[in-house]
Amino acid sequence: MRRLVAILSLSTIALFAQTNRGSITGTVSDPTKAVVAGATVTITNNGTNEKRKATTSDIGVFTVPDLEPVTYTVTVEMQGFLEAL
């Protein structure tokens, strides 16, 4: 699989029910702003290297819930797209 050249719209949602966990939600689109369905999104915890994966929906949306409040790297992959340089 190749990395997808994509524009990510990300938002972090904090939960206020006695927890310190949150989620990352976003929309994956290509350079023409068309949404990308079926892309693999990998969220990597920069401190522990733990990886969580999600697949974008038919409208290009993904959500990865139950995340620690730390720094993450987000990568997107999709067959047929080239890696951004």
XYZ file of N, CA, C and O in Angstrom:
340
model
N 0.829 -1.182 0.000
C 0.000 0.000 0.000
C 0.869 1.240 0.000
O 1.914 1.258 0.602
N 0.426 2.257 -0.623
C 1.158 3.511 -0.692
C 0.475 4.543 0.194
O -0.715 4.455 0.437
N 1.238 5.501 0.633
C 0.638 6.573 1.439
C -0.201 7.467 0.541
O 0.146 7.734 -0.591
N -1.274 7.920 1.057
C -2.218 8.747 0.323
C -1.874 10.213 0.473
O -1.619 10.693 1.570
N -1.840 10.912 -0.650
C -1.727 12.362 -0.611
C -3.113 12.852 -0.243
O -4.059 12.683 -0.994
N -3.253 13.392 0.935
C -4.591 13.716 1.418
C -4.583 14.974 2.250
O -3.566 15.375 2.797
N -5.755 15.540 2.338
C -5.984 16.667 3.229
C -6.855 16.134 4.351
O -7.917 15.579 4.101
N -6.397 16.246 5.572
C -7.140 15.726 6.704
C -7.776 16.866 7.465
O -7.139 17.866 7.755
N -9.020 16.678 7.774
C -9.717 17.605 8.649
C -9.878 16.872 9.968
O -10.644 15.926 10.067
N -9.119 17.259 10.972
C -9.096 16.541 12.239
C -9.718 17.374 13.351
O -9.573 18.584 13.385
N -10.375 16.664 14.237
C -10.845 17.329 15.445
C -10.683 16.370 16.599
O -10.892 15.177 16.457
N -10.258 16.887 17.714
C -10.126 16.078 18.913
C -11.300 16.401 19.818
O -11.604 17.562 20.065
N -11.938 15.360 20.291
C -13.108 15.539 21.133
C -12.759 15.081 22.541
O -12.367 13.943 22.751
N -12.874 15.955 23.497
C -12.637 15.603 24.890
C -13.956 15.163 25.508
O -14.992 15.783 25.303
N -13.910 14.087 26.230
C -15.091 13.605 26.927
C -15.054 14.141 28.354
O -14.024 14.129 28.998
N -16.181 14.579 28.864
C -16.208 15.209 30.173
C -16.870 14.340 31.239
O -17.349 14.835 32.226
N -16.899 13.034 31.069
C -17.551 12.138 32.022
C -16.502 11.426 32.876
O -16.351 10.226 32.825
N -15.753 12.172 33.646
C -14.735 11.643 34.546
C -13.747 10.731 33.839
O -13.445 9.636 34.290
N -13.243 11.183 32.731
C -12.240 10.417 32.001
C -11.232 11.381 31.396
O -11.530 12.550 31.183
N -10.049 10.880 31.141
C -9.036 11.704 30.499
C -8.766 11.201 29.084
O -7.723 11.433 28.532
N -9.715 10.504 28.494
C -9.542 9.941 27.164
C -10.341 10.739 26.147
O -11.278 11.436 26.481
N -9.931 10.641 24.891
C -10.618 11.359 23.829
C -10.597 10.556 22.549
O -10.315 9.363 22.555
N -10.867 11.203 21.448
C -10.872 10.524 20.155
C -10.349 11.477 19.083
O -10.279 12.681 19.285
N -9.954 10.898 17.960
C -9.576 11.671 16.789
C -10.562 11.309 15.694
O -10.769 10.135 15.392
N -11.182 12.329 15.123
C -12.141 12.165 14.042
C -11.693 13.053 12.891
O -11.203 14.155 13.113
N -11.854 12.575 11.670
C -11.458 13.394 10.532
C -12.108 12.946 9.245
O -12.805 11.934 9.194
N -11.868 13.717 8.213
C -12.329 13.405 6.868
C -11.115 13.392 5.956
O -10.305 14.321 5.986
N -10.993 12.355 5.144
C -9.873 12.236 4.216
C -10.366 12.630 2.832
O -11.383 12.139 2.354
N -9.614 13.548 2.205
C -9.954 13.960 0.841
C -8.671 14.053 0.025
O -7.573 14.182 0.570
N -8.827 13.981 -1.289
C -7.668 14.087 -2.168
C -7.416 15.562 -2.507
O -8.151 16.436 -2.045
N -6.372 15.853 -3.281
C -6.065 17.262 -3.587
C -7.180 18.011 -4.308
O -7.216 19.237 -4.275
N -8.124 17.296 -4.948
C -9.244 17.962 -5.612
C -10.429 18.145 -4.675
O -11.489 18.564 -5.101
N -10.249 17.782 -3.397
C -11.272 17.877 -2.348
C -12.337 16.779 -2.432
O -13.340 16.841 -1.735
N -12.115 15.762 -3.267
C -13.026 14.612 -3.314
C -12.726 13.714 -2.111
O -11.562 13.471 -1.785
N -13.774 13.238 -1.431
C -13.555 12.381 -0.270
C -13.017 11.030 -0.718
O -13.258 10.590 -1.842
N -12.264 10.371 0.167
C -11.636 9.094 -0.134
C -12.232 8.029 0.779
O -11.994 8.028 1.987
N -13.021 7.136 0.205
C -13.625 6.033 0.957
C -12.679 4.836 0.958
O -11.967 4.590 -0.017
N -12.654 4.098 2.060
C -11.871 2.874 2.146
C -10.394 3.053 2.406
O -9.629 2.090 2.311
N -9.958 4.247 2.756
C -8.545 4.481 3.081
C -8.257 3.975 4.495
O -9.120 3.994 5.362
N -7.050 3.512 4.713
C -6.627 3.058 6.039
C -5.951 4.216 6.761
O -4.973 4.783 6.266
N -6.472 4.560 7.935
C -5.917 5.631 8.759
C -5.234 4.972 9.953
O -5.839 4.150 10.644
N -3.969 5.307 10.175
C -3.218 4.770 11.308
C -2.878 5.907 12.258
O -2.288 6.912 11.848
N -3.275 5.745 13.512
C -2.976 6.709 14.567
C -1.878 6.076 15.421
O -2.083 5.013 16.002
N -0.704 6.713 15.486
C 0.433 6.155 16.223
C 0.742 7.036 17.423
O 0.962 8.242 17.279
N 0.753 6.427 18.609
C 1.146 7.115 19.838
C 2.647 7.352 19.749
O 3.430 6.399 19.676
N 3.081 8.610 19.721
C 4.501 8.927 19.553
C 5.364 8.468 20.718
O 6.554 8.232 20.544
N 4.800 8.323 21.903
C 5.574 7.904 23.072
C 5.764 6.400 23.169
O 6.828 5.925 23.552
N 4.725 5.637 22.809
C 4.775 4.174 22.974
C 4.838 3.419 21.652
O 5.044 2.215 21.647
N 4.623 4.110 20.540
C 4.567 3.519 19.204
C 3.366 2.580 19.021
O 3.319 1.815 18.072
N 2.394 2.638 19.939
C 1.166 1.849 19.789
C 0.397 2.389 18.597
O 0.267 3.604 18.415
N -0.122 1.484 17.764
C -0.847 1.885 16.565
C -2.303 1.455 16.660
O -2.604 0.359 17.111
N -3.198 2.351 16.239
C -4.634 2.060 16.128
C -5.029 2.360 14.700
O -4.582 3.354 14.125
N -5.852 1.506 14.106
C -6.240 1.680 12.707
C -7.739 1.860 12.571
O -8.515 1.337 13.359
N -8.114 2.596 11.530
C -9.517 2.787 11.167
C -9.587 2.844 9.650
O -8.583 3.101 8.981
N -10.771 2.605 9.118
C -11.008 2.701 7.678
C -12.038 3.792 7.440
O -13.045 3.864 8.149
N -11.790 4.623 6.432
C -12.730 5.705 6.152
C -14.038 5.148 5.590
O -14.053 4.152 4.871
N -15.120 5.818 5.930
C -16.456 5.420 5.490
C -16.680 5.823 4.029
O -15.798 6.391 3.386
N -17.879 5.584 3.547
C -18.247 5.963 2.181
C -18.149 7.467 1.945
O -18.025 7.909 0.804
N -18.212 8.249 3.021
C -18.095 9.704 2.887
C -16.736 10.218 3.386
O -16.569 11.398 3.677
N -15.747 9.308 3.509
C -14.378 9.687 3.841
C -14.101 9.971 5.301
O -13.035 10.459 5.644
N -15.043 9.632 6.187
C -14.913 9.953 7.612
C -14.346 8.761 8.384
O -14.645 7.615 8.089
N -13.531 9.062 9.408
C -13.026 8.041 10.330
C -13.077 8.573 11.750
O -13.069 9.775 11.978
N -13.124 7.652 12.712
C -13.041 7.985 14.129
C -12.212 6.916 14.825
O -12.416 5.728 14.597
N -11.284 7.357 15.665
C -10.513 6.448 16.511
C -10.776 6.899 17.948
O -10.287 7.941 18.377
N -11.587 6.116 18.691
C -11.968 6.520 20.053
C -10.992 6.032 21.119
O -10.074 5.259 20.837
N -11.244 6.481 22.345
C -10.566 5.972 23.540
C -9.052 6.149 23.493
O -8.300 5.212 23.703
N -8.604 7.367 23.211
C -7.172 7.662 23.120
C -6.694 8.439 24.335
O -7.404 9.288 24.865
N -5.466 8.143 24.761
C -4.810 8.899 25.830
C -4.552 10.329 25.342
O -4.365 10.551 24.144
N -4.487 11.303 26.254
C -4.201 12.683 25.852
C -2.691 12.909 25.680
O -2.030 13.523 26.518
N -2.150 12.364 24.604
C -0.722 12.500 24.287
C -0.596 12.897 22.818
O -1.588 13.116 22.134
N 0.623 12.934 22.299
C 0.867 13.325 20.912
C 0.813 12.104 19.996
O 1.383 11.060 20.320
N 0.133 12.273 18.851
C -0.040 11.194 17.882
C 0.421 11.641 16.500
O 0.402 12.824 16.181
N 0.799 10.662 15.685
C 1.048 10.874 14.268
C -0.059 10.169 13.506
O -0.396 9.025 13.816
N -0.634 10.862 12.521
C -1.719 10.300 11.719
C -1.202 10.070 10.305
O -0.661 10.990 9.678
N -1.333 8.838 9.794
C -0.968 8.537 8.416
C -2.176 7.925 7.718
O -3.014 7.280 8.351
N -2.244 8.147 6.409
C -3.345 7.627 5.606
C -2.756 6.884 4.425
O -1.836 7.384 3.766
N -3.278 5.687 4.153
C -2.817 4.888 3.031
C -4.002 4.431 2.195
O -5.073 4.148 2.733
N -3.762 4.371 0.883
C -4.802 3.908 -0.034
C -4.122 3.407 -1.291
O -3.244 4.082 -1.836
N -4.508 2.224 -1.735
C -3.957 1.653 -2.958
C -4.183 2.612 -4.132
O -5.268 3.184 -4.264
N -3.160 2.833 -4.945
C -3.305 3.670 -6.117
C -2.894 5.119 -5.919
O -2.829 5.876 -6.881
N -2.631 5.530 -4.674
C -2.184 6.896 -4.428
C -0.691 6.880 -4.146
O -0.170 5.924 -3.577
N -0.006 7.927 -4.529
C 1.429 8.016 -4.334
C 1.761 8.725 -3.037
O 0.997 9.572 -2.576
N 2.912 8.391 -2.495
C 3.381 9.032 -1.260
C 3.734 10.485 -1.527
O 4.338 10.826 -2.534
N 3.336 11.338 -0.586
C 3.693 12.755 -0.698
C 5.159 12.929 -0.371
O 5.696 12.272 0.509
N 5.823 13.792 -1.073
C 7.252 14.040 -0.831
C 7.444 15.274 -0.003
O 6.739 16.185 0.001
